[in-house]
Amino acid sequence: MSSVKPILPYIEPTIRSLAGGLIIIMGILLGAQYEVAAIWLGVLFFVGFNLFQSGFTNWCLMEKILTRLNFRSELCEIKMLSEELQRSAQQQANYLDTLALLNEAVIELTRDGFIINASDGWAKLIGYPSNKASLNEPLANYVVSSDRPLLANLLTELNEGQRKVHGINFRLLGDGGTERRGRWVSGNFMLAKHGDNPPFIKGVLCNISERKRVEDERKKHQEELSHVHRLSSLGEMAAGLAHELNQPLAAINLYMQGCLRRLEENPAQLDEIRAAMESASLQAQRAGDIISQIRSFVRNAPMDCQPVDLNRLIRDTIHLFDADPTMSRTRLKLELAENLPLRNIDRLRIEQVLVNLINNANDAMRDSPSEAREITIRTRQESGIVTVSIEDRGKGIPEDIADRIFEPFVTHSNCGLGLGLSISRSIIEEHGGTLYCHTRTNGGTAFSFTLPDTLPGTTS
């Protein structure tokens, strides 16, 4: 049994003596020839017993190890999520900083228009110290009363299926909730939905107060220039107008003198007297029409659009030049399209454009011989757009000012102010059209302007 000794050191010390004795007994029972087998059988038995005795403790230790490994895995996952959240928060902060630099505000609304979230830019727009102060309030509370219908229409469009609405301009209330001096904003809105949350309205508002101020000043300045030009045009036409008014007034005087003479000579000639009085009345009406046209032409009235027959307006405008001595050597040729549709325009302003363009065409031919002085006025319609053209047979526009012909105070005339074309272009653009020019192939210049079937901001 000497072979037992090398094995004993590998057995648990507390049971080493018992193990040695059992191995010897098993060796005696099995016989010498089975000594080795008995030894290893004993070893396996006591190893198993050893494991059984300490198994519960080892299992608890293993469970702790596995639990700790799993916890460390969760910690890694939490750390990764935390880093991702930090990156997302940083990106959001960068976006908000960018919005602040762009002078824009972001708001989120319920579908009935209540504010549920807003950026710091919104607080600046409404003059509040914090963007939290306006939460859970209707956006309409911060909009001037006259623009609230625009907001109501916006909500209706989004709730009825239109996903996005761009470029809606309205005014916010001023400091202290005043209607005056409010800020102008331009907004883009859309209906959004995140996950299982109910749909909401997201909007981006841009402060356009400065742009509006510049536009208003430009418009006011343009109206002042237009008024000055009308007065200047009236001064240039004064001599011809005096002659034009003198004709019907002189005719009235002659008819009245004839009536008095007939009454003295033969009071019974009532038919002749009646005819003379009717002629006098027509001449008086003509003089009144001339005065009315000039008064309307000079008056700086706001834009008043009505359905107008352009062909008739052109014919009426031409009569303004009947008494103009500078037009006496110029032929006016009309090529007007038939069945031209009515256009919703400001008659006075379009008449002013026609007067400016006809005057320019006549002035362009001031050095031309009488047989070559002809102005052609054309109208045509194509794809719902009416085009009016005024063509002359002059020398054309000098190359040095051709690119600046529509700028204020640019002129090649010795007597003009250089305001007519600039004002005319503004008037046509107010009507949603375009004023342009080109050189004719057979000499001269053609100025044309278009008038669409609807005004800007309206629907057909």
PDB file of C-alpha atoms in Angstrom, residues 257-417:
ATOM      1  CA  GLN A 257     -74.497 133.343 -77.769  1.00  0.00           C
ATOM      2  CA  GLY A 258     -76.335 131.703 -80.659  1.00  0.00           C
ATOM      3  CA  CYS A 259     -79.193 130.746 -78.364  1.00  0.00           C
ATOM      4  CA  LEU A 260     -79.510 134.292 -77.070  1.00  0.00           C
ATOM      5  CA  ARG A 261     -79.461 135.685 -80.582  1.00  0.00           C
ATOM      6  CA  ARG A 262     -82.154 133.285 -81.760  1.00  0.00           C
ATOM      7  CA  LEU A 263     -84.323 134.131 -78.771  1.00  0.00           C
ATOM      8  CA  GLU A 264     -84.076 137.820 -79.610  1.00  0.00           C
ATOM      9  CA  GLU A 265     -84.705 137.387 -83.337  1.00  0.00           C
ATOM     10  CA  ASN A 266     -87.313 134.639 -83.306  1.00  0.00           C
ATOM     11  CA  PRO A 267     -88.428 133.205 -79.972  1.00  0.00           C
ATOM     12  CA  ALA A 268     -90.361 130.480 -81.786  1.00  0.00           C
ATOM     13  CA  GLN A 269     -87.220 128.643 -83.025  1.00  0.00           C
ATOM     14  CA  LEU A 270     -87.300 126.270 -80.079  1.00  0.00           C
ATOM     15  CA  ASP A 271     -85.946 123.227 -81.949  1.00  0.00           C
ATOM     16  CA  GLU A 272     -82.797 125.038 -83.057  1.00  0.00           C
ATOM     17  CA  ILE A 273     -82.323 126.498 -79.616  1.00  0.00           C
ATOM     18  CA  ARG A 274     -82.768 123.069 -78.029  1.00  0.00           C
ATOM     19  CA  ALA A 275     -80.142 121.555 -80.355  1.00  0.00           C
ATOM     20  CA  ALA A 276     -77.699 124.347 -79.571  1.00  0.00           C
ATOM     21  CA  MET A 277     -78.230 123.896 -75.839  1.00  0.00           C
ATOM     22  CA  GLU A 278     -77.635 120.126 -76.130  1.00  0.00           C
ATOM     23  CA  SER A 279     -74.375 120.765 -77.989  1.00  0.00           C
ATOM     24  CA  ALA A 280     -73.332 123.237 -75.317  1.00  0.00           C
ATOM     25  CA  SER A 281     -74.116 120.659 -72.655  1.00  0.00           C
ATOM     26  CA  LEU A 282     -71.962 118.033 -74.390  1.00  0.00           C
ATOM     27  CA  GLN A 283     -69.048 120.448 -74.605  1.00  0.00           C
ATOM     28  CA  ALA A 284     -69.412 121.332 -70.936  1.00  0.00           C
ATOM     29  CA  GLN A 285     -69.418 117.619 -70.081  1.00  0.00           C
ATOM     30  CA  ARG A 286     -66.270 117.142 -72.156  1.00  0.00           C
ATOM     31  CA  ALA A 287     -64.530 119.938 -70.255  1.00  0.00           C
ATOM     32  CA  GLY A 288     -65.633 118.375 -66.976  1.00  0.00           C
ATOM     33  CA  ASP A 289     -64.272 114.981 -68.029  1.00  0.00           C
ATOM     34  CA  ILE A 290     -60.914 116.529 -68.843  1.00  0.00           C
ATOM     35  CA  ILE A 291     -60.727 118.195 -65.441  1.00  0.00           C
ATOM     36  CA  SER A 292     -61.801 114.957 -63.712  1.00  0.00           C
ATOM     37  CA  GLN A 293     -59.108 112.978 -65.518  1.00  0.00           C
ATOM     38  CA  ILE A 294     -56.419 115.442 -64.526  1.00  0.00           C
ATOM     39  CA  ARG A 295     -57.603 115.525 -60.915  1.00  0.00           C
ATOM     40  CA  SER A 296     -57.507 111.721 -60.709  1.00  0.00           C
ATOM     41  CA  PHE A 297     -54.119 111.654 -62.403  1.00  0.00           C
ATOM     42  CA  VAL A 298     -52.563 114.057 -59.899  1.00  0.00           C
ATOM     43  CA  ARG A 299     -54.275 112.674 -56.793  1.00  0.00           C
ATOM     44  CA  ASN A 300     -52.059 110.329 -54.762  1.00  0.00           C
ATOM     45  CA  ALA A 301     -54.793 107.765 -54.111  1.00  0.00           C
ATOM     46  CA  PRO A 302     -54.387 104.255 -52.618  1.00  0.00           C
ATOM     47  CA  MET A 303     -54.575 101.266 -54.938  1.00  0.00           C
ATOM     48  CA  ASP A 304     -58.203 100.670 -55.953  1.00  0.00           C
ATOM     49  CA  CYS A 305     -58.648  97.662 -58.240  1.00  0.00           C
ATOM     50  CA  GLN A 306     -61.754  97.181 -60.365  1.00  0.00           C
ATOM     51  CA  PRO A 307     -62.526  95.135 -63.508  1.00  0.00           C
ATOM     52  CA  VAL A 308     -61.302  97.256 -66.432  1.00  0.00           C
ATOM     53  CA  ASP A 309     -61.438  96.893 -70.225  1.00  0.00           C
ATOM     54  CA  LEU A 310     -57.799  97.483 -71.186  1.00  0.00           C
ATOM     55  CA  ASN A 311     -58.572  98.314 -74.811  1.00  0.00           C
ATOM     56  CA  ARG A 312     -61.011 101.002 -73.733  1.00  0.00           C
ATOM     57  CA  LEU A 313     -58.530 102.327 -71.162  1.00  0.00           C
ATOM     58  CA  ILE A 314     -55.903 102.646 -73.908  1.00  0.00           C
ATOM     59  CA  ARG A 315     -58.303 104.601 -76.122  1.00  0.00           C
ATOM     60  CA  ASP A 316     -59.260 106.888 -73.232  1.00  0.00           C
ATOM     61  CA  THR A 317     -55.598 107.476 -72.374  1.00  0.00           C
ATOM     62  CA  ILE A 318     -54.792 108.480 -75.928  1.00  0.00           C
ATOM     63  CA  HIS A 319     -57.306 111.332 -75.677  1.00  0.00           C
ATOM     64  CA  LEU A 320     -55.108 112.905 -73.006  1.00  0.00           C
ATOM     65  CA  PHE A 321     -52.587 113.630 -75.759  1.00  0.00           C
ATOM     66  CA  ASP A 322     -55.058 115.227 -78.183  1.00  0.00           C
ATOM     67  CA  ALA A 323     -54.057 118.720 -77.053  1.00  0.00           C
ATOM     68  CA  ASP A 324     -50.340 117.951 -76.532  1.00  0.00           C
ATOM     69  CA  PRO A 325     -48.420 119.955 -79.161  1.00  0.00           C
ATOM     70  CA  THR A 326     -45.459 117.549 -79.000  1.00  0.00           C
ATOM     71  CA  MET A 327     -47.755 114.753 -80.216  1.00  0.00           C
ATOM     72  CA  SER A 328     -49.097 116.689 -83.182  1.00  0.00           C
ATOM     73  CA  ARG A 329     -46.509 115.185 -85.578  1.00  0.00           C
ATOM     74  CA  THR A 330     -46.764 111.638 -84.206  1.00  0.00           C
ATOM     75  CA  ARG A 331     -49.167 108.986 -85.470  1.00  0.00           C
ATOM     76  CA  LEU A 332     -50.736 106.607 -82.980  1.00  0.00           C
ATOM     77  CA  LYS A 333     -51.473 103.153 -84.379  1.00  0.00           C
ATOM     78  CA  LEU A 334     -53.652 100.727 -82.423  1.00  0.00           C
ATOM     79  CA  GLU A 335     -53.483  96.939 -82.850  1.00  0.00           C
ATOM     80  CA  LEU A 336     -55.772  95.778 -80.067  1.00  0.00           C
ATOM     81  CA  ALA A 337     -56.781  92.144 -79.642  1.00  0.00           C
ATOM     82  CA  GLU A 338     -60.502  91.450 -79.817  1.00  0.00           C
ATOM     83  CA  ASN A 339     -62.467  89.925 -76.929  1.00  0.00           C
ATOM     84  CA  LEU A 340     -59.783  90.854 -74.435  1.00  0.00           C
ATOM     85  CA  PRO A 341     -60.880  89.753 -70.926  1.00  0.00           C
ATOM     86  CA  LEU A 342     -61.379  92.310 -68.186  1.00  0.00           C
ATOM     87  CA  ARG A 343     -58.504  92.764 -65.767  1.00  0.00           C
ATOM     88  CA  ASN A 344     -58.811  93.573 -62.065  1.00  0.00           C
ATOM     89  CA  ILE A 345     -56.498  96.618 -61.966  1.00  0.00           C
ATOM     90  CA  ASP A 346     -56.138 100.122 -60.569  1.00  0.00           C
ATOM     91  CA  ARG A 347     -57.277 102.141 -63.562  1.00  0.00           C
ATOM     92  CA  LEU A 348     -55.454 105.317 -62.543  1.00  0.00           C
ATOM     93  CA  ARG A 349     -52.089 103.604 -62.021  1.00  0.00           C
ATOM     94  CA  ILE A 350     -52.179 101.627 -65.255  1.00  0.00           C
ATOM     95  CA  GLU A 351     -53.209 104.833 -67.035  1.00  0.00           C
ATOM     96  CA  GLN A 352     -50.127 106.467 -65.541  1.00  0.00           C
ATOM     97  CA  VAL A 353     -47.939 103.644 -66.915  1.00  0.00           C
ATOM     98  CA  LEU A 354     -49.458 104.125 -70.374  1.00  0.00           C
ATOM     99  CA  VAL A 355     -48.882 107.898 -70.233  1.00  0.00           C
ATOM    100  CA  ASN A 356     -45.248 107.370 -69.188  1.00  0.00           C
ATOM    101  CA  LEU A 357     -44.521 104.844 -71.933  1.00  0.00           C
ATOM    102  CA  ILE A 358     -46.274 106.861 -74.659  1.00  0.00           C
ATOM    103  CA  ASN A 359     -44.420 110.014 -73.588  1.00  0.00           C
ATOM    104  CA  ASN A 360     -41.108 108.120 -73.667  1.00  0.00           C
ATOM    105  CA  ALA A 361     -41.875 106.687 -77.104  1.00  0.00           C
ATOM    106  CA  ASN A 362     -42.737 110.126 -78.465  1.00  0.00           C
ATOM    107  CA  ASP A 363     -39.626 111.667 -76.885  1.00  0.00           C
ATOM    108  CA  ALA A 364     -37.443 108.942 -78.446  1.00  0.00           C
ATOM    109  CA  MET A 365     -38.509 110.189 -81.910  1.00  0.00           C
ATOM    110  CA  ARG A 366     -38.137 113.937 -81.290  1.00  0.00           C
ATOM    111  CA  ASP A 367     -35.334 114.183 -83.889  1.00  0.00           C
ATOM    112  CA  SER A 368     -37.033 111.887 -86.423  1.00  0.00           C
ATOM    113  CA  PRO A 369     -38.808 113.231 -89.524  1.00  0.00           C
ATOM    114  CA  SER A 370     -42.599 113.447 -89.392  1.00  0.00           C
ATOM    115  CA  GLU A 371     -43.125 110.469 -91.724  1.00  0.00           C
ATOM    116  CA  ALA A 372     -41.113 108.227 -89.371  1.00  0.00           C
ATOM    117  CA  ARG A 373     -42.828 109.296 -86.129  1.00  0.00           C
ATOM    118  CA  GLU A 374     -45.220 106.459 -85.334  1.00  0.00           C
ATOM    119  CA  ILE A 375     -46.163 104.781 -82.063  1.00  0.00           C
ATOM    120  CA  THR A 376     -47.809 101.357 -82.185  1.00  0.00           C
ATOM    121  CA  ILE A 377     -49.830 100.148 -79.203  1.00  0.00           C
ATOM    122  CA  ARG A 378     -50.624  96.423 -79.146  1.00  0.00           C
ATOM    123  CA  THR A 379     -52.547  94.121 -76.835  1.00  0.00           C
ATOM    124  CA  ARG A 380     -52.575  90.336 -76.866  1.00  0.00           C
ATOM    125  CA  GLN A 381     -53.568  87.464 -74.617  1.00  0.00           C
ATOM    126  CA  GLU A 382     -51.748  84.185 -74.073  1.00  0.00           C
ATOM    127  CA  SER A 383     -52.235  81.549 -71.353  1.00  0.00           C
ATOM    128  CA  GLY A 384     -54.392  83.836 -69.228  1.00  0.00           C
ATOM    129  CA  ILE A 385     -51.873  86.709 -69.313  1.00  0.00           C
ATOM    130  CA  VAL A 386     -52.559  89.978 -71.126  1.00  0.00           C
ATOM    131  CA  THR A 387     -49.571  91.821 -72.619  1.00  0.00           C
ATOM    132  CA  VAL A 388     -49.557  95.486 -73.630  1.00  0.00           C
ATOM    133  CA  SER A 389     -46.738  96.792 -75.867  1.00  0.00           C
ATOM    134  CA  ILE A 390     -45.812 100.353 -76.859  1.00  0.00           C
ATOM    135  CA  GLU A 391     -43.376 100.491 -79.795  1.00  0.00           C
ATOM    136  CA  ASP A 392     -41.566 103.473 -81.293  1.00  0.00           C
ATOM    137  CA  ARG A 393     -39.313 104.039 -84.314  1.00  0.00           C
ATOM    138  CA  GLY A 394     -36.616 106.000 -82.541  1.00  0.00           C
ATOM    139  CA  LYS A 395     -32.892 105.395 -82.219  1.00  0.00           C
ATOM    140  CA  GLY A 396     -33.211 102.939 -79.359  1.00  0.00           C
ATOM    141  CA  ILE A 397     -31.780 103.014 -75.850  1.00  0.00           C
ATOM    142  CA  PRO A 398     -28.117 104.064 -75.533  1.00  0.00           C
ATOM    143  CA  GLU A 399     -25.862 101.156 -74.588  1.00  0.00           C
ATOM    144  CA  ASP A 400     -24.368 102.960 -71.592  1.00  0.00           C
ATOM    145  CA  ILE A 401     -27.730 103.021 -69.772  1.00  0.00           C
ATOM    146  CA  ALA A 402     -29.447  99.974 -71.284  1.00  0.00           C
ATOM    147  CA  ASP A 403     -28.787  97.827 -68.193  1.00  0.00           C
ATOM    148  CA  ARG A 404     -29.951 100.585 -65.821  1.00  0.00           C
ATOM    149  CA  ILE A 405     -32.939 101.908 -67.706  1.00  0.00           C
ATOM    150  CA  PHE A 406     -35.394 101.006 -64.908  1.00  0.00           C
ATOM    151  CA  GLU A 407     -33.337 102.605 -62.126  1.00  0.00           C
ATOM    152  CA  PRO A 408     -34.495 105.955 -60.683  1.00  0.00           C
ATOM    153  CA  PHE A 409     -33.002 109.125 -62.231  1.00  0.00           C
ATOM    154  CA  VAL A 410     -31.540 107.247 -65.209  1.00  0.00           C
ATOM    155  CA  THR A 411     -32.604 108.960 -68.444  1.00  0.00           C
ATOM    156  CA  HIS A 412     -31.332 109.884 -71.902  1.00  0.00           C
ATOM    157  CA  SER A 413     -33.853 112.713 -72.238  1.00  0.00           C
ATOM    158  CA  ASN A 414     -32.824 116.329 -71.763  1.00  0.00           C
ATOM    159  CA  CYS A 415     -36.140 117.280 -70.141  1.00  0.00           C
ATOM    160  CA  GLY A 416     -37.088 114.198 -68.126  1.00  0.00           C
ATOM    161  CA  LEU A 417     -36.364 113.370 -64.487  1.00  0.00           C
TER     162      LEU A 417
END
